Amino acid sequence: MKKRSSEDIVLEIKDKSELMVDLAYSSLIYNNKIIAKEVYDLEDLIDNLFQKIQKDTLEGVRNGKLSVDSALTLMRLAQAGEEIADAAQEIADVELRDVELHPILKQSVRESDEVLTKIQVKEKSILCGKTLGNLKLGSETGMMIIAIRHKDKWLYGPNKNTRIDEDDILFAKGPEDGEKHLIELAQGMSNDI
Amino acid sequence: MKKRSSEDIVLEIKDKSELMVDLAYSSLIYNNKIIAKEVYDLEDLIDNLFQKIQKDTLEGVRNGKLSVDSALTLMRLAQAGEEIADAAQEIADVELRDVELHPILKQSVRESDEVLTKIQVKEKSILCGKTLGNLKLGSETGMMIIAIRHKDKWLYGPNKNTRIDEDDILFAKGPEDGEKHLIELAQGMSNDI
């Protein structure tokens, strides 16, 4: 197996830590302990990646492949991502501690700059049987899918090859009018995509 | 002046801290010290809001308006936001320390799950003279505007009333094909909105 570059790992820490923050707030808004626990699992993954970056950059400096400045930058970015992941875990912790979020706070978090939403896909929806790569929901509706529940299986941070099926539950974030568009598509009330 | 609720303040910490992360990465990718310094200024704001939340929740508990559980939740969410803001500052710090980011890393951060981009608005663009509220760029293109440079003035985290003018420089994030759409609109090569 080809060794992954430090840049790849820093990027994975960046993307995963930001996904964790979205998942953590979603777990709070929808009282969803399964998502909150996933944030915990992702935090373990981030810790491992962070340790790997530290080791790789030190080795890179020792064998002359990496300047001290480059190594510092990589470590610093990885550390910032790790701190964001920690913060996401603290948010998920609020859900796991079983404290009911005040309805006003829940509503306002749901409606912050980017709305977090949960939508079930109906049988007659145009989304059924299509992959995220086909659908381009991000540019068509402004909504980014952060997790999908397919029967009892959960998928976090889906990719282009992820297929949407009937009855799937989509967790997504994006602008308010994007939410409306995605709801209409998922309910089969619009095929405008 | 009406006293702001703790929920409002927690929400502002959430939104601002997430904006700071986007601004911090943008400052790195585009070697932009002005944006990096803005992240520092926002961190001061977040610190003040965080101190305010601590005081308000303690007073709320003392006068019986807030349960201990609710106060803990508010404090915890505010703290998580404060930690995300700290992490954003560390990212901006990489830019301010004048270390040139490795081109491969720069490119990969630019092209992570959500692309960060910088686009100048041409005279013939359909965007000119319109507000963000009119344009609904978020749902139309998937791109969220995180900052606008208007002549020598900077605007961070613009709102619905912000108007786009000729020659403005937009900093935005969103999916890859959303970037293409926004570039075409800004250059006047498409009026499809």
Coordinates of C-alpha atoms in Angstrom, one line a residue:
Chain A
M1 CA 0.0 0.0 0.0
K2 CA 1.3 3.4 -1.0
K3 CA 2.2 5.6 2.0
R4 CA -0.2 8.5 2.3
S5 CA 1.4 12.0 2.1
S6 CA 1.3 14.3 5.1
E7 CA -0.8 16.7 3.0
D8 CA -3.4 14.0 2.4
I9 CA -3.6 13.4 6.1
V10 CA -3.9 17.1 7.0
L11 CA -6.7 17.4 4.5
E12 CA -8.5 14.4 6.0
I13 CA -8.2 15.9 9.5
K14 CA -9.6 19.2 8.1
D15 CA -12.6 17.7 6.3
K16 CA -13.4 15.2 9.1
S17 CA -13.2 17.7 11.9
E18 CA -15.6 20.1 10.1
L19 CA -18.0 17.2 9.4
M20 CA -17.8 16.3 13.1
V21 CA -19.0 19.8 14.0
D22 CA -22.0 19.5 11.7
L23 CA -22.8 16.1 12.9
A24 CA -22.5 17.2 16.6
Y25 CA -25.0 20.0 16.2
S26 CA -27.3 17.7 14.2
S27 CA -27.2 15.2 17.0
L28 CA -28.3 17.9 19.4
I29 CA -31.1 19.3 17.3
Y30 CA -32.6 15.9 16.5
N31 CA -31.8 14.3 19.8
N32 CA -29.9 11.7 18.0
K33 CA -27.4 9.7 20.2
I34 CA -26.3 7.5 17.2
I35 CA -24.9 10.5 15.5
A36 CA -23.4 11.8 18.7
K37 CA -21.6 8.5 19.2
E38 CA -20.3 8.7 15.7
V39 CA -18.7 12.0 16.6
Y40 CA -16.9 10.1 19.4
D41 CA -15.7 7.4 17.0
L42 CA -14.4 10.0 14.5
E43 CA -12.5 11.7 17.3
D44 CA -10.5 8.5 17.8
L45 CA -9.8 8.5 14.1
I46 CA -8.6 12.1 14.3
D47 CA -6.4 11.4 17.3
N48 CA -4.7 8.5 15.3
L49 CA -4.2 10.7 12.3
F50 CA -2.8 13.5 14.4
Q51 CA -0.3 11.1 16.0
K52 CA 0.6 9.9 12.5
I53 CA 1.3 13.4 11.3
Q54 CA 3.5 14.2 14.2
K55 CA 5.6 11.0 13.6
D56 CA 5.7 11.5 9.8
T57 CA 6.8 15.1 9.9
L58 CA 9.5 14.4 12.5
E59 CA 10.8 11.6 10.3
G60 CA 10.5 13.9 7.2
V61 CA 12.7 16.5 9.0
R62 CA 15.2 13.9 10.1
N63 CA 15.7 12.5 6.6
G64 CA 15.8 16.0 5.0
K65 CA 12.6 15.6 3.0
L66 CA 10.8 18.3 4.9
S67 CA 12.0 21.7 6.1
V68 CA 11.5 22.7 9.7
D69 CA 9.0 25.4 8.5
S70 CA 7.0 23.0 6.4
A71 CA 6.9 20.5 9.3
L72 CA 5.7 23.2 11.7
T73 CA 2.9 24.3 9.3
L74 CA 1.7 20.7 8.8
M75 CA 1.8 20.1 12.6
R76 CA 0.0 23.3 13.3
L77 CA -2.8 22.7 10.8
A78 CA -3.2 19.2 12.1
Q79 CA -3.4 20.4 15.6
A80 CA -6.0 23.1 14.8
G81 CA -8.1 20.3 13.2
E82 CA -7.7 18.1 16.2
E83 CA -8.9 21.0 18.4
I84 CA -12.0 21.5 16.3
A85 CA -12.6 17.8 16.6
D86 CA -12.3 18.0 20.4
A87 CA -14.9 20.9 20.3
A88 CA -17.2 18.8 18.2
Q89 CA -17.0 16.0 20.8
E90 CA -17.9 18.5 23.6
I91 CA -21.0 19.5 21.6
A92 CA -21.9 15.8 21.0
D93 CA -21.4 15.3 24.8
V94 CA -24.3 17.7 25.5
E95 CA -26.5 15.2 23.6
L96 CA -25.0 12.1 25.3
R97 CA -25.4 13.6 28.8
D98 CA -29.2 13.4 28.2
V99 CA -29.8 17.1 28.9
E100 CA -32.8 18.3 26.9
L101 CA -31.8 21.3 24.9
H102 CA -34.0 24.3 25.4
P103 CA -36.5 24.5 22.5
I104 CA -35.5 28.2 21.7
L105 CA -31.9 27.3 21.5
K106 CA -32.6 24.2 19.4
Q107 CA -34.6 26.2 17.0
S108 CA -32.0 28.9 16.7
V109 CA -29.2 26.5 16.2
R110 CA -31.3 24.8 13.4
E111 CA -31.7 28.2 11.8
S112 CA -28.3 29.6 12.1
D113 CA -26.4 30.9 9.0
E114 CA -26.6 27.4 7.6
V115 CA -29.7 25.3 8.4
L116 CA -29.3 21.8 9.6
T117 CA -32.0 19.5 8.4
K118 CA -33.3 15.9 8.4
I119 CA -35.4 14.7 5.4
Q120 CA -36.9 11.3 4.5
V121 CA -36.8 10.3 0.8
K122 CA -40.2 9.2 -0.5
E123 CA -40.7 6.4 -3.1
K124 CA -41.8 8.8 -5.8
S125 CA -38.8 11.1 -5.3
I126 CA -36.5 11.8 -8.3
L127 CA -33.5 11.3 -5.9
C128 CA -34.2 7.5 -5.6
G129 CA -31.6 5.3 -7.2
K130 CA -29.3 8.1 -8.1
T131 CA -25.8 8.8 -6.7
L132 CA -24.7 12.0 -5.1
G133 CA -22.3 12.4 -8.0
N134 CA -25.2 12.3 -10.5
L135 CA -27.4 14.6 -8.5
K136 CA -25.0 17.4 -7.7
L137 CA -27.3 18.5 -4.8
G138 CA -24.6 20.9 -3.6
S139 CA -24.7 23.1 -6.6
E140 CA -28.3 22.4 -7.5
T141 CA -29.9 23.1 -4.1
G142 CA -27.0 24.5 -2.0
M143 CA -27.5 21.6 0.5
M144 CA -24.5 19.4 1.5
I145 CA -25.4 15.9 2.7
I146 CA -23.5 15.2 5.9
A147 CA -25.0 11.8 6.8
I148 CA -27.5 9.2 5.4
R149 CA -29.4 6.6 7.3
H150 CA -30.2 3.6 5.0
K151 CA -32.4 1.2 6.9
D152 CA -30.3 0.4 10.0
K153 CA -27.1 1.5 8.4
W154 CA -25.5 4.9 8.8
L155 CA -23.2 6.6 6.4
Y156 CA -21.3 9.7 7.5
G157 CA -19.7 12.1 5.1
P158 CA -21.0 10.3 1.9
N159 CA -19.2 10.7 -1.4
K160 CA -20.0 10.9 -5.1
N161 CA -20.7 7.2 -5.4
T162 CA -23.2 7.1 -2.5
R163 CA -26.6 6.1 -3.8
I164 CA -29.9 7.5 -2.4
D165 CA -32.7 5.0 -2.0
E166 CA -36.4 5.1 -1.1
D167 CA -36.9 5.7 2.7
D168 CA -33.4 6.9 3.3
I169 CA -33.1 9.7 5.8
L170 CA -30.8 12.5 4.7
F171 CA -29.1 14.8 7.2
A172 CA -28.0 17.9 5.3
K173 CA -26.8 21.5 5.8
G174 CA -27.2 24.6 3.7
P175 CA -29.2 27.8 3.2
E176 CA -32.8 28.1 4.2
D177 CA -34.3 28.1 0.7
G178 CA -32.0 25.2 -0.3
E179 CA -33.7 23.2 2.5
K180 CA -37.1 23.9 0.9
H181 CA -35.9 22.8 -2.5
L182 CA -34.3 19.6 -1.1
I183 CA -37.6 18.7 0.8
E184 CA -39.6 19.1 -2.4
L185 CA -37.2 16.8 -4.3
A186 CA -37.1 14.2 -1.5
Q187 CA -40.9 14.2 -1.2
G188 CA -41.4 13.9 -5.0
M189 CA -43.2 17.2 -5.1
S190 CA -40.6 18.7 -7.5
N191 CA -38.3 17.1 -10.2
D192 CA -36.6 20.4 -10.8
I193 CA -32.9 19.4 -10.6
Chain B
M1 CA -31.3 48.5 24.4
K2 CA -32.9 45.2 25.0
K3 CA -30.7 42.6 26.7
R4 CA -29.7 39.9 24.3
S5 CA -30.7 36.4 25.3
S6 CA -28.0 33.8 26.1
E7 CA -29.4 31.7 23.2
D8 CA -28.7 34.6 20.8
I9 CA -25.2 34.9 22.1
V10 CA -24.5 31.2 21.8
L11 CA -25.7 31.3 18.3
E12 CA -23.5 34.2 17.4
I13 CA -20.5 32.4 18.9
K14 CA -21.4 29.3 16.7
D15 CA -21.8 31.2 13.5
K16 CA -18.8 33.5 14.0
S17 CA -16.5 30.7 15.0
E18 CA -17.4 28.7 11.9
L19 CA -16.9 31.8 9.7
M20 CA -13.5 32.2 11.3
V21 CA -12.4 28.7 10.3
D22 CA -13.4 29.5 6.7
L23 CA -11.7 32.9 6.7
A24 CA -8.6 31.4 8.3
Y25 CA -8.2 28.7 5.6
S26 CA -9.0 31.4 2.9
S27 CA -6.2 33.6 4.3
L28 CA -3.8 30.7 3.9
I29 CA -4.8 29.7 0.4
Y30 CA -4.7 33.3 -0.9
N31 CA -1.8 34.5 1.2
N32 CA -4.0 37.2 2.6
K33 CA -2.9 38.8 5.8
I34 CA -5.9 41.2 5.9
I35 CA -8.2 38.2 6.3
A36 CA -5.9 36.5 8.7
K37 CA -5.9 39.7 10.9
E38 CA -9.7 39.8 10.8
V39 CA -9.7 36.3 12.3
Y40 CA -7.6 37.8 15.2
D41 CA -10.1 40.6 15.7
L42 CA -13.1 38.1 15.6
E43 CA -11.3 36.0 18.3
D44 CA -11.4 39.1 20.6
L45 CA -15.1 39.4 19.9
I46 CA -15.7 35.7 20.7
D47 CA -13.7 36.0 24.0
N48 CA -16.0 38.9 25.0
L49 CA -19.1 37.0 24.1
F50 CA -17.9 33.9 26.0
Q51 CA -17.2 36.0 29.1
K52 CA -20.7 37.5 28.8
I53 CA -22.3 34.0 28.5
Q54 CA -20.5 32.9 31.7
K55 CA -21.7 35.9 33.6
D56 CA -25.2 35.8 32.3
T57 CA -25.7 32.1 32.9
L58 CA -24.4 32.4 36.5
E59 CA -26.8 35.3 37.1
G60 CA -29.6 33.3 35.5
V61 CA -29.0 30.4 37.9
R62 CA -28.8 32.7 40.9
N63 CA -32.1 34.5 40.2
G64 CA -33.8 31.2 39.3
K65 CA -34.4 32.0 35.7
L66 CA -32.1 29.2 34.5
S67 CA -31.8 25.6 35.6
V68 CA -28.3 24.3 36.4
D69 CA -28.6 21.9 33.5
S70 CA -29.6 24.6 31.0
A71 CA -26.8 26.9 32.3
L72 CA -24.3 24.0 31.8
T73 CA -25.5 23.4 28.3
L74 CA -25.2 27.0 27.3
M75 CA -21.7 27.3 28.8
R76 CA -20.6 24.1 27.1
L77 CA -21.8 25.1 23.7
A78 CA -20.2 28.6 24.1
Q79 CA -17.0 27.0 25.2
A80 CA -16.9 24.6 22.2
G81 CA -17.4 27.6 19.9
E82 CA -14.6 29.4 21.7
E83 CA -12.3 26.5 21.1
I84 CA -13.2 26.4 17.4
A85 CA -12.4 30.1 17.3
D86 CA -9.0 29.5 18.9
A87 CA -8.3 26.8 16.3
A88 CA -9.2 29.3 13.6
Q89 CA -6.7 31.7 15.1
E90 CA -4.0 29.1 15.0
I91 CA -4.7 28.5 11.3
A92 CA -4.6 32.2 10.6
D93 CA -1.3 32.3 12.5
V94 CA 0.3 30.1 9.9
E95 CA -0.4 32.9 7.4
L96 CA 0.8 35.7 9.7
R97 CA 4.0 33.9 10.5
D98 CA 5.0 34.4 6.8
V99 CA 5.6 30.7 6.2
E100 CA 4.8 29.9 2.6
L101 CA 2.4 27.1 2.4
H102 CA 3.5 24.1 0.3
P103 CA 1.8 24.4 -3.1
I104 CA 0.4 20.8 -2.9
L105 CA -1.0 21.5 0.5
K106 CA -2.5 24.8 -0.7
Q107 CA -4.1 23.1 -3.7
S108 CA -5.5 20.3 -1.6
V109 CA -7.0 22.6 1.0
R110 CA -8.6 24.6 -1.7
E111 CA -10.2 21.5 -3.2
S112 CA -11.3 19.8 0.0
D113 CA -15.0 18.7 0.5
E114 CA -15.9 22.4 0.1
V115 CA -13.9 24.5 -2.2
L116 CA -12.7 27.9 -1.1
T117 CA -12.6 30.5 -3.8
K118 CA -11.9 34.1 -4.7
I119 CA -13.7 35.7 -7.6
Q120 CA -13.8 39.3 -9.0
V121 CA -17.2 40.7 -10.2
K122 CA -17.1 42.2 -13.7
E123 CA -19.1 45.2 -14.9
K124 CA -21.3 43.1 -17.1
S125 CA -22.2 40.6 -14.4
I126 CA -25.8 40.0 -13.4
L127 CA -24.7 40.2 -9.8
C128 CA -23.9 43.9 -9.9
G129 CA -26.2 46.1 -7.9
K130 CA -28.1 43.2 -6.3
T131 CA -28.2 42.2 -2.7
L132 CA -27.4 38.7 -1.4
G133 CA -31.0 38.5 -0.3
N134 CA -32.2 39.0 -3.9
L135 CA -29.6 36.7 -5.4
K136 CA -30.0 33.7 -3.1
L137 CA -26.5 32.5 -4.3
G138 CA -26.5 29.8 -1.6
S139 CA -29.4 27.9 -3.1
E140 CA -28.9 28.9 -6.7
T141 CA -25.2 28.0 -6.9
G142 CA -24.4 26.2 -3.6
M143 CA -21.8 28.9 -2.8
M144 CA -21.8 30.8 0.5
I145 CA -20.2 34.2 0.5
I146 CA -17.9 34.5 3.5
A147 CA -16.3 37.8 2.8
I148 CA -16.5 40.7 0.2
R149 CA -13.8 43.2 -0.6
H150 CA -15.4 46.4 -1.8
K151 CA -12.7 48.9 -3.0
D152 CA -10.6 49.2 0.2
K153 CA -13.4 48.1 2.5
W154 CA -13.8 44.5 3.7
L155 CA -17.0 42.9 4.8
Y156 CA -16.9 39.6 6.7
G157 CA -19.9 37.3 7.0
P158 CA -22.2 39.5 4.8
N159 CA -26.0 39.4 5.2
K160 CA -29.1 39.5 3.1
N161 CA -28.8 43.3 2.7
T162 CA -25.3 43.3 1.4
R163 CA -25.1 44.6 -2.1
I164 CA -22.6 43.3 -4.7
D165 CA -21.0 45.9 -6.9
E166 CA -18.8 46.0 -9.9
D167 CA -15.1 45.1 -9.1
D168 CA -16.0 43.6 -5.7
I169 CA -14.0 40.6 -4.8
L170 CA -16.0 37.7 -3.4
F171 CA -14.6 35.0 -1.1
A172 CA -16.9 32.1 -1.1
K173 CA -17.1 28.4 -0.2
G174 CA -19.1 25.6 -1.7
P175 CA -19.1 22.5 -4.0
E176 CA -16.8 22.4 -7.0
D177 CA -19.5 22.8 -9.7
G178 CA -21.0 25.6 -7.6
E179 CA -17.7 27.5 -8.0
K180 CA -17.9 27.2 -11.7
H181 CA -21.4 28.5 -11.8
L182 CA -20.5 31.5 -9.5
I183 CA -17.4 32.3 -11.7
E184 CA -19.6 32.4 -14.8
L185 CA -22.2 34.7 -13.1
A186 CA -19.5 37.0 -11.7
Q187 CA -17.7 37.3 -15.1
G188 CA -21.0 38.0 -16.9
M189 CA -20.7 34.8 -19.0
S190 CA -24.0 33.5 -17.6
N191 CA -27.2 35.1 -16.4
D192 CA -28.6 31.8 -15.3
I193 CA -29.8 32.5 -11.8

